[in-house]
């Protein structure tokens, strides 16, 4: 029952995200498919997954308790901070910090988590910016704005 409730709530959130991305207007095209395509594809996948959970739920899941609940809350806080700090800090630095937080949350060392986060941030920036020609923010703190 709890998976159906979660899926129903997630379907509403997905519909709100889809509606918000419908409002995106740009005066010029800076990417081949525009800024709406990626959020719409994500919403389609999330919506289909939520519908599957609503109509074909599995057995009642075991929700996290104790330390696992605490780690789940920290992971959620790290991802929310990533969303809010993405434009301010830029893609590479924000990804490095969230990689550090997730790595530490899963028991990684400080050095290993930092290296993995930095490697992920830099490699994904090169992939998106150079290979896929998708512009990612460098961060307001670096542009002086």
mmCIF file of N, CA and C in Angstrom:
data_model
loop_
_atom_site.group_PDB
_atom_site.id
_atom_site.type_symbol
_atom_site.label_atom_id
_atom_site.label_comp_id
_atom_site.label_asym_id
_atom_site.label_seq_id
_atom_site.Cartn_x
_atom_site.Cartn_y
_atom_site.Cartn_z
ATOM 1 N N UNK A 1 0.818 -1.199 0.000
ATOM 2 C CA UNK A 1 0.000 0.000 0.000
ATOM 3 C C UNK A 1 0.867 1.271 0.000
ATOM 4 N N UNK A 2 1.978 1.240 0.750
ATOM 5 C CA UNK A 2 2.803 2.440 0.829
ATOM 6 C C UNK A 2 3.468 2.757 -0.506
ATOM 7 N N UNK A 3 3.771 1.720 -1.315
ATOM 8 C CA UNK A 3 4.358 1.993 -2.621
ATOM 9 C C UNK A 3 3.355 2.649 -3.554
ATOM 10 N N UNK A 4 2.077 2.313 -3.425
ATOM 11 C CA UNK A 4 1.045 2.976 -4.231
ATOM 12 C C UNK A 4 0.877 4.428 -3.816
ATOM 13 N N UNK A 5 0.926 4.691 -2.512
ATOM 14 C CA UNK A 5 0.827 6.075 -2.045
ATOM 15 C C UNK A 5 2.017 6.900 -2.528
ATOM 16 N N UNK A 6 3.225 6.334 -2.412
ATOM 17 C CA UNK A 6 4.418 7.029 -2.887
ATOM 18 C C UNK A 6 4.342 7.268 -4.387
ATOM 19 N N UNK A 7 3.938 6.249 -5.146
ATOM 20 C CA UNK A 7 3.855 6.380 -6.601
ATOM 21 C C UNK A 7 2.820 7.430 -6.996
ATOM 22 N N UNK A 8 1.715 7.494 -6.285
ATOM 23 C CA UNK A 8 0.699 8.508 -6.584
ATOM 24 C C UNK A 8 1.232 9.911 -6.319
ATOM 25 N N UNK A 9 1.915 10.074 -5.201
ATOM 26 C CA UNK A 9 2.527 11.361 -4.892
ATOM 27 C C UNK A 9 3.585 11.713 -5.936
ATOM 28 N N UNK A 10 4.392 10.734 -6.322
ATOM 29 C CA UNK A 10 5.450 10.980 -7.310
ATOM 30 C C UNK A 10 4.860 11.313 -8.681
ATOM 31 N N UNK A 11 3.719 10.735 -9.018
ATOM 32 C CA UNK A 11 3.057 11.057 -10.288
ATOM 33 C C UNK A 11 2.591 12.511 -10.291
ATOM 34 N N UNK A 12 2.095 12.990 -9.152
ATOM 35 C CA UNK A 12 1.703 14.401 -9.045
ATOM 36 C C UNK A 12 2.920 15.310 -9.178
ATOM 37 N N UNK A 13 4.013 14.960 -8.497
ATOM 38 C CA UNK A 13 5.244 15.757 -8.597
ATOM 39 C C UNK A 13 5.756 15.760 -10.032
ATOM 40 N N UNK A 14 5.717 14.615 -10.694
ATOM 41 C CA UNK A 14 6.155 14.524 -12.087
ATOM 42 C C UNK A 14 5.298 15.401 -12.985
ATOM 43 N N UNK A 15 3.992 15.411 -12.766
ATOM 44 C CA UNK A 15 3.104 16.267 -13.562
ATOM 45 C C UNK A 15 3.429 17.744 -13.330
ATOM 46 N N UNK A 16 3.737 18.115 -12.098
ATOM 47 C CA UNK A 16 4.110 19.506 -11.812
ATOM 48 C C UNK A 16 5.427 19.880 -12.486
ATOM 49 N N UNK A 17 6.387 18.970 -12.488
ATOM 50 C CA UNK A 17 7.661 19.225 -13.164
ATOM 51 C C UNK A 17 7.433 19.366 -14.665
ATOM 52 N N UNK A 18 6.617 18.490 -15.244
ATOM 53 C CA UNK A 18 6.328 18.568 -16.678
ATOM 54 C C UNK A 18 5.647 19.893 -17.011
ATOM 55 N N UNK A 19 4.712 20.314 -16.175
ATOM 56 C CA UNK A 19 4.033 21.598 -16.404
ATOM 57 C C UNK A 19 5.032 22.761 -16.323
ATOM 58 N N UNK A 20 5.942 22.699 -15.345
ATOM 59 C CA UNK A 20 6.934 23.769 -15.198
ATOM 60 C C UNK A 20 7.873 23.816 -16.402
ATOM 61 N N UNK A 21 8.264 22.665 -16.920
ATOM 62 C CA UNK A 21 9.157 22.672 -18.083
ATOM 63 C C UNK A 21 8.434 23.099 -19.346
ATOM 64 N N UNK A 22 7.134 22.937 -19.383
ATOM 65 C CA UNK A 22 6.347 23.422 -20.526
ATOM 66 C C UNK A 22 6.438 24.944 -20.625
ATOM 67 N N UNK A 23 6.661 25.608 -19.490
ATOM 68 C CA UNK A 23 6.722 27.063 -19.440
ATOM 69 C C UNK A 23 8.065 27.629 -19.898
ATOM 70 N N UNK A 24 9.057 26.773 -20.134
ATOM 71 C CA UNK A 24 10.384 27.248 -20.532
ATOM 72 C C UNK A 24 10.301 27.874 -21.916
ATOM 73 N N UNK A 25 10.724 29.120 -22.013
ATOM 74 C CA UNK A 25 10.768 29.832 -23.294
ATOM 75 C C UNK A 25 12.169 30.407 -23.466
ATOM 76 N N UNK A 26 12.756 30.191 -24.608
ATOM 77 C CA UNK A 26 14.055 30.781 -24.911
ATOM 78 C C UNK A 26 13.923 31.581 -26.205
ATOM 79 N N UNK A 27 14.626 32.696 -26.258
ATOM 80 C CA UNK A 27 14.526 33.557 -27.429
ATOM 81 C C UNK A 27 15.412 33.085 -28.568
ATOM 82 N N UNK A 28 16.380 32.236 -28.263
ATOM 83 C CA UNK A 28 17.258 31.712 -29.302
ATOM 84 C C UNK A 28 17.569 30.254 -28.991
ATOM 85 N N UNK A 29 17.893 29.497 -30.006
ATOM 86 C CA UNK A 29 18.199 28.087 -29.818
ATOM 87 C C UNK A 29 19.702 27.921 -29.674
ATOM 88 N N UNK A 30 20.127 27.519 -28.511
ATOM 89 C CA UNK A 30 21.544 27.338 -28.271
ATOM 90 C C UNK A 30 21.927 25.863 -28.226
ATOM 91 N N UNK A 31 20.973 24.973 -28.323
ATOM 92 C CA UNK A 31 21.226 23.549 -28.369
ATOM 93 C C UNK A 31 20.359 22.951 -29.474
ATOM 94 N N UNK A 32 20.760 21.855 -30.070
ATOM 95 C CA UNK A 32 20.021 21.306 -31.199
ATOM 96 C C UNK A 32 18.554 20.988 -30.903
ATOM 97 N N UNK A 33 18.236 20.470 -29.720
ATOM 98 C CA UNK A 33 16.854 20.092 -29.434
ATOM 99 C C UNK A 33 16.178 21.017 -28.428
ATOM 100 N N UNK A 34 16.868 22.012 -27.941
ATOM 101 C CA UNK A 34 16.272 22.966 -27.017
ATOM 102 C C UNK A 34 16.316 22.494 -25.579
ATOM 103 N N UNK A 35 15.946 23.375 -24.645
ATOM 104 C CA UNK A 35 16.089 23.061 -23.223
ATOM 105 C C UNK A 35 14.957 22.219 -22.634
ATOM 106 N N UNK A 36 13.879 21.983 -23.379
ATOM 107 C CA UNK A 36 12.745 21.255 -22.824
ATOM 108 C C UNK A 36 12.844 19.745 -22.971
ATOM 109 N N UNK A 37 13.579 19.255 -23.935
ATOM 110 C CA UNK A 37 13.557 17.830 -24.273
ATOM 111 C C UNK A 37 14.020 16.942 -23.112
ATOM 112 N N UNK A 38 15.121 17.279 -22.474
ATOM 113 C CA UNK A 38 15.650 16.430 -21.408
ATOM 114 C C UNK A 38 14.677 16.329 -20.223
ATOM 115 N N UNK A 39 14.134 17.449 -19.712
ATOM 116 C CA UNK A 39 13.159 17.298 -18.617
ATOM 117 C C UNK A 39 11.916 16.517 -19.029
ATOM 118 N N UNK A 40 11.465 16.674 -20.264
ATOM 119 C CA UNK A 40 10.287 15.916 -20.717
ATOM 120 C C UNK A 40 10.568 14.428 -20.765
ATOM 121 N N UNK A 41 11.761 14.052 -21.229
ATOM 122 C CA UNK A 41 12.116 12.632 -21.258
ATOM 123 C C UNK A 41 12.185 12.059 -19.843
ATOM 124 N N UNK A 42 12.758 12.822 -18.922
ATOM 125 C CA UNK A 42 12.798 12.373 -17.526
ATOM 126 C C UNK A 42 11.392 12.227 -16.954
ATOM 127 N N UNK A 43 10.535 13.188 -17.232
ATOM 128 C CA UNK A 43 9.157 13.124 -16.736
ATOM 129 C C UNK A 43 8.412 11.931 -17.313
ATOM 130 N N UNK A 44 8.638 11.638 -18.590
ATOM 131 C CA UNK A 44 7.982 10.475 -19.200
ATOM 132 C C UNK A 44 8.419 9.196 -18.494
ATOM 133 N N UNK A 45 9.714 9.049 -18.261
ATOM 134 C CA UNK A 45 10.199 7.858 -17.566
ATOM 135 C C UNK A 45 9.680 7.760 -16.141
ATOM 136 N N UNK A 46 9.698 8.897 -15.420
ATOM 137 C CA UNK A 46 9.212 8.883 -14.038
ATOM 138 C C UNK A 46 7.715 8.610 -13.992
ATOM 139 N N UNK A 47 6.964 9.180 -14.930
ATOM 140 C CA UNK A 47 5.520 8.962 -14.964
ATOM 141 C C UNK A 47 5.165 7.515 -15.255
ATOM 142 N N UNK A 48 5.842 6.912 -16.235
ATOM 143 C CA UNK A 48 5.581 5.505 -16.557
ATOM 144 C C UNK A 48 5.943 4.593 -15.389
ATOM 145 N N UNK A 49 7.041 4.889 -14.715
ATOM 146 C CA UNK A 49 7.448 4.093 -13.563
ATOM 147 C C UNK A 49 6.434 4.228 -12.426
ATOM 148 N N UNK A 50 5.961 5.452 -12.190
ATOM 149 C CA UNK A 50 4.960 5.658 -11.136
ATOM 150 C C UNK A 50 3.668 4.921 -11.468
ATOM 151 N N UNK A 51 3.248 4.958 -12.730
ATOM 152 C CA UNK A 51 2.025 4.249 -13.125
ATOM 153 C C UNK A 51 2.185 2.732 -12.943
ATOM 154 N N UNK A 52 3.355 2.222 -13.250
ATOM 155 C CA UNK A 52 3.585 0.797 -13.040
ATOM 156 C C UNK A 52 3.468 0.436 -11.564
ATOM 157 N N UNK A 53 4.036 1.271 -10.698
ATOM 158 C CA UNK A 53 3.936 0.999 -9.261
ATOM 159 C C UNK A 53 2.499 1.107 -8.762
ATOM 160 N N UNK A 54 1.729 2.007 -9.339
ATOM 161 C CA UNK A 54 0.334 2.162 -8.907
ATOM 162 C C UNK A 54 -0.487 0.936 -9.289
ATOM 163 N N UNK A 55 -0.310 0.441 -10.513
ATOM 164 C CA UNK A 55 -1.155 -0.639 -11.002
ATOM 165 C C UNK A 55 -0.588 -2.039 -10.767
ATOM 166 N N UNK A 56 0.723 -2.159 -10.526
ATOM 167 C CA UNK A 56 1.337 -3.453 -10.245
ATOM 168 C C UNK A 56 2.348 -3.331 -9.129
ATOM 169 N N UNK A 57 1.907 -3.066 -7.923
ATOM 170 C CA UNK A 57 2.867 -2.930 -6.826
ATOM 171 C C UNK A 57 3.454 -4.281 -6.450
ATOM 172 N N UNK A 58 4.624 -4.216 -5.847
ATOM 173 C CA UNK A 58 5.255 -5.436 -5.346
ATOM 174 C C UNK A 58 4.796 -5.694 -3.917
ATOM 175 N N UNK A 59 5.566 -6.489 -3.206
ATOM 176 C CA UNK A 59 5.263 -6.720 -1.799
ATOM 177 C C UNK A 59 5.558 -5.441 -1.007
ATOM 178 N N UNK A 60 5.028 -5.343 0.172
ATOM 179 C CA UNK A 60 5.221 -4.151 1.001
ATOM 180 C C UNK A 60 6.709 -3.955 1.277
ATOM 181 N N UNK A 61 7.267 -2.803 0.864
ATOM 182 C CA UNK A 61 8.711 -2.604 1.046
ATOM 183 C C UNK A 61 9.067 -2.357 2.510
ATOM 184 N N UNK A 62 10.306 -2.681 2.840
ATOM 185 C CA UNK A 62 10.828 -2.388 4.169
ATOM 186 C C UNK A 62 11.456 -0.994 4.117
ATOM 187 N N UNK A 63 10.847 -0.050 4.784
ATOM 188 C CA UNK A 63 11.340 1.320 4.764
ATOM 189 C C UNK A 63 12.551 1.443 5.677
ATOM 190 N N UNK A 64 13.482 2.341 5.346
ATOM 191 C CA UNK A 64 14.706 2.447 6.151
ATOM 192 C C UNK A 64 14.431 2.873 7.586
ATOM 193 N N UNK A 65 15.239 2.341 8.482
ATOM 194 C CA UNK A 65 15.140 2.683 9.905
ATOM 195 C C UNK A 65 16.546 2.901 10.447
ATOM 196 N N UNK A 66 16.634 3.623 11.536
ATOM 197 C CA UNK A 66 17.908 3.813 12.224
ATOM 198 C C UNK A 66 18.942 4.538 11.385
ATOM 199 N N UNK A 67 20.134 3.939 11.300
ATOM 200 C CA UNK A 67 21.242 4.571 10.593
ATOM 201 C C UNK A 67 20.942 4.727 9.100
ATOM 202 N N UNK A 68 20.267 3.751 8.514
ATOM 203 C CA UNK A 68 19.935 3.833 7.096
ATOM 204 C C UNK A 68 18.974 4.993 6.821
ATOM 205 N N UNK A 69 18.051 5.240 7.732
ATOM 206 C CA UNK A 69 17.140 6.376 7.572
ATOM 207 C C UNK A 69 17.919 7.687 7.646
ATOM 208 N N UNK A 70 18.865 7.775 8.561
ATOM 209 C CA UNK A 70 19.698 8.971 8.708
ATOM 210 C C UNK A 70 20.527 9.199 7.445
ATOM 211 N N UNK A 71 21.136 8.140 6.913
ATOM 212 C CA UNK A 71 21.928 8.267 5.686
ATOM 213 C C UNK A 71 21.052 8.654 4.500
ATOM 214 N N UNK A 72 19.847 8.131 4.437
ATOM 215 C CA UNK A 72 18.924 8.482 3.357
ATOM 216 C C UNK A 72 18.550 9.960 3.430
ATOM 217 N N UNK A 73 18.331 10.462 4.633
ATOM 218 C CA UNK A 73 18.006 11.882 4.806
ATOM 219 C C UNK A 73 19.195 12.761 4.411
ATOM 220 N N UNK A 74 20.410 12.344 4.769
ATOM 221 C CA UNK A 74 21.597 13.106 4.375
ATOM 222 C C UNK A 74 21.791 13.098 2.856
ATOM 223 N N UNK A 75 21.524 11.983 2.223
ATOM 224 C CA UNK A 75 21.625 11.896 0.772
ATOM 225 C C UNK A 75 20.603 12.815 0.108
ATOM 226 N N UNK A 76 19.385 12.821 0.614
ATOM 227 C CA UNK A 76 18.360 13.715 0.082
ATOM 228 C C UNK A 76 18.766 15.181 0.263
ATOM 229 N N UNK A 77 19.314 15.511 1.439
ATOM 230 C CA UNK A 77 19.778 16.887 1.679
ATOM 231 C C UNK A 77 20.913 17.264 0.733
ATOM 232 N N UNK A 78 21.825 16.327 0.456
ATOM 233 C CA UNK A 78 22.926 16.600 -0.477
ATOM 234 C C UNK A 78 22.398 16.856 -1.876
ATOM 235 N N UNK A 79 21.415 16.093 -2.309
ATOM 236 C CA UNK A 79 20.852 16.284 -3.650
ATOM 237 C C UNK A 79 20.064 17.593 -3.751
ATOM 238 N N UNK A 80 19.354 17.962 -2.691
ATOM 239 C CA UNK A 80 18.656 19.255 -2.682
ATOM 240 C C UNK A 80 19.656 20.408 -2.708
ATOM 241 N N UNK A 81 20.732 20.278 -1.936
ATOM 242 C CA UNK A 81 21.768 21.311 -1.951
ATOM 243 C C UNK A 81 22.399 21.406 -3.337
ATOM 244 N N UNK A 82 22.587 20.279 -3.996
ATOM 245 C CA UNK A 82 23.126 20.259 -5.360
ATOM 246 C C UNK A 82 22.233 21.044 -6.311
ATOM 247 N N UNK A 83 20.936 20.838 -6.201
ATOM 248 C CA UNK A 83 20.001 21.548 -7.076
ATOM 249 C C UNK A 83 20.051 23.053 -6.842
ATOM 250 N N UNK A 84 20.172 23.464 -5.591
ATOM 251 C CA UNK A 84 20.179 24.898 -5.290
ATOM 252 C C UNK A 84 21.535 25.555 -5.567
ATOM 253 N N UNK A 85 22.621 24.815 -5.436
ATOM 254 C CA UNK A 85 23.954 25.386 -5.603
ATOM 255 C C UNK A 85 24.537 25.196 -7.001
ATOM 256 N N UNK A 86 23.813 24.500 -7.865
ATOM 257 C CA UNK A 86 24.296 24.155 -9.195
ATOM 258 C C UNK A 86 24.715 25.380 -10.009
ATOM 259 N N UNK A 87 23.889 26.400 -10.055
ATOM 260 C CA UNK A 87 24.225 27.598 -10.841
ATOM 261 C C UNK A 87 25.211 28.502 -10.113
ATOM 262 N N UNK A 88 25.150 28.529 -8.805
ATOM 263 C CA UNK A 88 26.039 29.404 -8.041
ATOM 264 C C UNK A 88 27.470 28.882 -8.071
ATOM 265 N N UNK A 89 27.655 27.594 -7.761
ATOM 266 C CA UNK A 89 28.997 27.013 -7.701
ATOM 267 C C UNK A 89 29.478 26.495 -9.050
ATOM 268 N N UNK A 90 28.567 26.236 -9.958
ATOM 269 C CA UNK A 90 28.917 25.659 -11.248
ATOM 270 C C UNK A 90 28.838 24.148 -11.202
ATOM 271 N N UNK A 91 28.794 23.557 -12.384
ATOM 272 C CA UNK A 91 28.606 22.119 -12.489
ATOM 273 C C UNK A 91 29.737 21.334 -11.832
ATOM 274 N N UNK A 92 30.981 21.675 -12.136
ATOM 275 C CA UNK A 92 32.118 20.876 -11.670
ATOM 276 C C UNK A 92 32.225 20.912 -10.145
ATOM 277 N N UNK A 93 32.185 22.089 -9.548
ATOM 278 C CA UNK A 93 32.329 22.195 -8.092
ATOM 279 C C UNK A 93 31.126 21.587 -7.360
ATOM 280 N N UNK A 94 29.907 21.854 -7.842
ATOM 281 C CA UNK A 94 28.720 21.292 -7.198
ATOM 282 C C UNK A 94 28.718 19.769 -7.295
ATOM 283 N N UNK A 95 29.115 19.229 -8.441
ATOM 284 C CA UNK A 95 29.177 17.778 -8.609
ATOM 285 C C UNK A 95 30.266 17.174 -7.727
ATOM 286 N N UNK A 96 31.385 17.861 -7.593
ATOM 287 C CA UNK A 96 32.449 17.397 -6.712
ATOM 288 C C UNK A 96 31.956 17.318 -5.267
ATOM 289 N N UNK A 97 31.250 18.352 -4.819
ATOM 290 C CA UNK A 97 30.765 18.371 -3.432
ATOM 291 C C UNK A 97 29.704 17.305 -3.177
ATOM 292 N N UNK A 98 28.775 17.118 -4.128
ATOM 293 C CA UNK A 98 27.758 16.090 -3.916
ATOM 294 C C UNK A 98 28.390 14.702 -4.017
ATOM 295 N N UNK A 99 29.408 14.538 -4.855
ATOM 296 C CA UNK A 99 30.127 13.267 -4.913
ATOM 297 C C UNK A 99 30.833 12.970 -3.609
ATOM 298 N N UNK A 100 31.406 14.000 -3.004
ATOM 299 C CA UNK A 100 32.048 13.854 -1.698
ATOM 300 C C UNK A 100 31.021 13.442 -0.644
ATOM 301 N N UNK A 101 29.882 14.111 -0.621
ATOM 302 C CA UNK A 101 28.850 13.800 0.374
ATOM 303 C C UNK A 101 28.296 12.393 0.197
ATOM 304 N N UNK A 102 28.029 12.002 -1.040
ATOM 305 C CA UNK A 102 27.493 10.660 -1.290
ATOM 306 C C UNK A 102 28.552 9.600 -0.961
ATOM 307 N N UNK A 103 29.781 9.846 -1.358
ATOM 308 C CA UNK A 103 30.856 8.900 -1.050
ATOM 309 C C UNK A 103 31.044 8.700 0.439
ATOM 310 N N UNK A 104 31.032 9.804 1.188
ATOM 311 C CA UNK A 104 31.156 9.702 2.644
ATOM 312 C C UNK A 104 29.936 9.003 3.238
ATOM 313 N N UNK A 105 28.756 9.283 2.690
ATOM 314 C CA UNK A 105 27.537 8.638 3.187
ATOM 315 C C UNK A 105 27.557 7.131 3.014
ATOM 316 N N UNK A 106 28.240 6.653 1.982
ATOM 317 C CA UNK A 106 28.343 5.220 1.747
ATOM 318 C C UNK A 106 29.614 4.613 2.326
ATOM 319 N N UNK A 107 30.301 5.374 3.186
ATOM 320 C CA UNK A 107 31.434 4.823 3.915
ATOM 321 C C UNK A 107 32.786 5.008 3.254
ATOM 322 N N UNK A 108 32.883 5.840 2.236
ATOM 323 C CA UNK A 108 34.162 6.073 1.585
ATOM 324 C C UNK A 108 35.058 6.986 2.416
ATOM 325 N N UNK A 109 36.345 6.945 2.115
ATOM 326 C CA UNK A 109 37.284 7.823 2.815
ATOM 327 C C UNK A 109 37.132 9.241 2.277
ATOM 328 N N UNK A 110 37.659 10.215 3.030
ATOM 329 C CA UNK A 110 37.594 11.604 2.585
ATOM 330 C C UNK A 110 38.329 11.762 1.261
ATOM 331 N N UNK A 111 39.532 11.233 1.190
ATOM 332 C CA UNK A 111 40.361 11.383 -0.010
ATOM 333 C C UNK A 111 39.722 10.686 -1.220
ATOM 334 N N UNK A 112 39.266 9.453 -1.030
ATOM 335 C CA UNK A 112 38.649 8.707 -2.127
ATOM 336 C C UNK A 112 37.350 9.336 -2.609
ATOM 337 N N UNK A 113 36.534 9.798 -1.660
ATOM 338 C CA UNK A 113 35.266 10.426 -2.029
ATOM 339 C C UNK A 113 35.492 11.737 -2.761
ATOM 340 N N UNK A 114 36.469 12.513 -2.299
ATOM 341 C CA UNK A 114 36.797 13.765 -2.974
ATOM 342 C C UNK A 114 37.345 13.509 -4.375
ATOM 343 N N UNK A 115 38.212 12.535 -4.502
ATOM 344 C CA UNK A 115 38.777 12.205 -5.817
ATOM 345 C C UNK A 115 37.693 11.707 -6.768
ATOM 346 N N UNK A 116 36.804 10.867 -6.274
ATOM 347 C CA UNK A 116 35.722 10.354 -7.121
ATOM 348 C C UNK A 116 34.775 11.480 -7.531
ATOM 349 N N UNK A 117 34.432 12.366 -6.590
ATOM 350 C CA UNK A 117 33.547 13.483 -6.917
ATOM 351 C C UNK A 117 34.169 14.421 -7.930
ATOM 352 N N UNK A 118 35.452 14.736 -7.737
ATOM 353 C CA UNK A 118 36.148 15.621 -8.680
ATOM 354 C C UNK A 118 36.281 14.960 -10.048
ATOM 355 N N UNK A 119 36.622 13.689 -10.064
ATOM 356 C CA UNK A 119 36.725 12.968 -11.336
ATOM 357 C C UNK A 119 35.405 12.915 -12.067
ATOM 358 N N UNK A 120 34.329 12.685 -11.324
ATOM 359 C CA UNK A 120 33.000 12.658 -11.918
ATOM 360 C C UNK A 120 32.622 14.024 -12.468
ATOM 361 N N UNK A 121 32.858 15.074 -11.685
ATOM 362 C CA UNK A 121 32.515 16.424 -12.125
ATOM 363 C C UNK A 121 33.257 16.837 -13.384
ATOM 364 N N UNK A 122 34.562 16.607 -13.403
ATOM 365 C CA UNK A 122 35.378 17.014 -14.554
ATOM 366 C C UNK A 122 35.057 16.164 -15.780
ATOM 367 N N UNK A 123 34.964 14.844 -15.601
ATOM 368 C CA UNK A 123 34.708 13.985 -16.760
ATOM 369 C C UNK A 123 33.314 14.222 -17.343
ATOM 370 N N UNK A 124 32.314 14.402 -16.496
ATOM 371 C CA UNK A 124 30.971 14.686 -17.021
ATOM 372 C C UNK A 124 30.907 16.057 -17.683
ATOM 373 N N UNK A 125 31.654 17.027 -17.153
ATOM 374 C CA UNK A 125 31.678 18.338 -17.799
ATOM 375 C C UNK A 125 32.255 18.216 -19.206
ATOM 376 N N UNK A 126 33.368 17.490 -19.352
ATOM 377 C CA UNK A 126 33.950 17.296 -20.680
ATOM 378 C C UNK A 126 32.990 16.536 -21.602
ATOM 379 N N UNK A 127 32.328 15.512 -21.068
ATOM 380 C CA UNK A 127 31.384 14.750 -21.880
ATOM 381 C C UNK A 127 30.262 15.642 -22.394
ATOM 382 N N UNK A 128 29.616 16.376 -21.475
ATOM 383 C CA UNK A 128 28.481 17.209 -21.882
ATOM 384 C C UNK A 128 28.926 18.416 -22.703
ATOM 385 N N UNK A 129 29.953 19.118 -22.247
ATOM 386 C CA UNK A 129 30.343 20.362 -22.911
ATOM 387 C C UNK A 129 31.037 20.117 -24.240
ATOM 388 N N UNK A 130 31.952 19.179 -24.289
ATOM 389 C CA UNK A 130 32.750 18.973 -25.506
ATOM 390 C C UNK A 130 32.121 17.955 -26.451
ATOM 391 N N UNK A 131 31.724 16.797 -25.931
ATOM 392 C CA UNK A 131 31.221 15.743 -26.804
ATOM 393 C C UNK A 131 29.768 15.968 -27.218
ATOM 394 N N UNK A 132 28.919 16.374 -26.282
ATOM 395 C CA UNK A 132 27.500 16.532 -26.580
ATOM 396 C C UNK A 132 27.093 17.967 -26.864
ATOM 397 N N UNK A 133 28.000 18.911 -26.683
ATOM 398 C CA UNK A 133 27.757 20.330 -26.939
ATOM 399 C C UNK A 133 26.576 20.879 -26.124
ATOM 400 N N UNK A 134 26.491 20.442 -24.867
ATOM 401 C CA UNK A 134 25.474 20.933 -23.934
ATOM 402 C C UNK A 134 26.177 21.875 -22.961
ATOM 403 N N UNK A 135 25.751 23.107 -22.921
ATOM 404 C CA UNK A 135 26.387 24.108 -22.075
ATOM 405 C C UNK A 135 25.996 23.885 -20.616
ATOM 406 N N UNK A 136 26.992 23.791 -19.757
ATOM 407 C CA UNK A 136 26.773 23.657 -18.318
ATOM 408 C C UNK A 136 27.317 24.895 -17.623
ATOM 409 N N UNK A 137 26.696 25.296 -16.522
ATOM 410 C CA UNK A 137 27.152 26.514 -15.841
ATOM 411 C C UNK A 137 28.528 26.341 -15.210
ATOM 412 N N UNK A 138 29.335 27.379 -15.328
ATOM 413 C CA UNK A 138 30.656 27.391 -14.687
ATOM 414 C C UNK A 138 30.566 27.949 -13.272
ATOM 415 N N UNK A 139 29.475 28.600 -12.963
ATOM 416 C CA UNK A 139 29.263 29.110 -11.608
ATOM 417 C C UNK A 139 29.367 30.623 -11.532
ATOM 418 N N UNK A 140 28.447 31.192 -10.782
ATOM 419 C CA UNK A 140 28.454 32.656 -10.602
ATOM 420 C C UNK A 140 29.644 33.127 -9.790
ATOM 421 N N UNK A 141 30.137 32.285 -8.880
ATOM 422 C CA UNK A 141 31.275 32.721 -8.057
ATOM 423 C C UNK A 141 32.538 32.841 -8.891
ATOM 424 N N UNK A 142 32.597 32.161 -10.022
ATOM 425 C CA UNK A 142 33.777 32.256 -10.876
ATOM 426 C C UNK A 142 33.635 33.315 -11.960
ATOM 427 N N UNK A 143 32.379 33.713 -12.264
ATOM 428 C CA UNK A 143 32.168 34.702 -13.325
ATOM 429 C C UNK A 143 32.110 36.127 -12.764
ATOM 430 N N UNK A 144 32.022 36.276 -11.453
ATOM 431 C CA UNK A 144 31.976 37.598 -10.846
ATOM 432 C C UNK A 144 30.590 38.227 -10.894
ATOM 433 N N UNK A 145 29.581 37.478 -11.299
ATOM 434 C CA UNK A 145 28.223 38.019 -11.402
ATOM 435 C C UNK A 145 27.491 37.920 -10.080
#
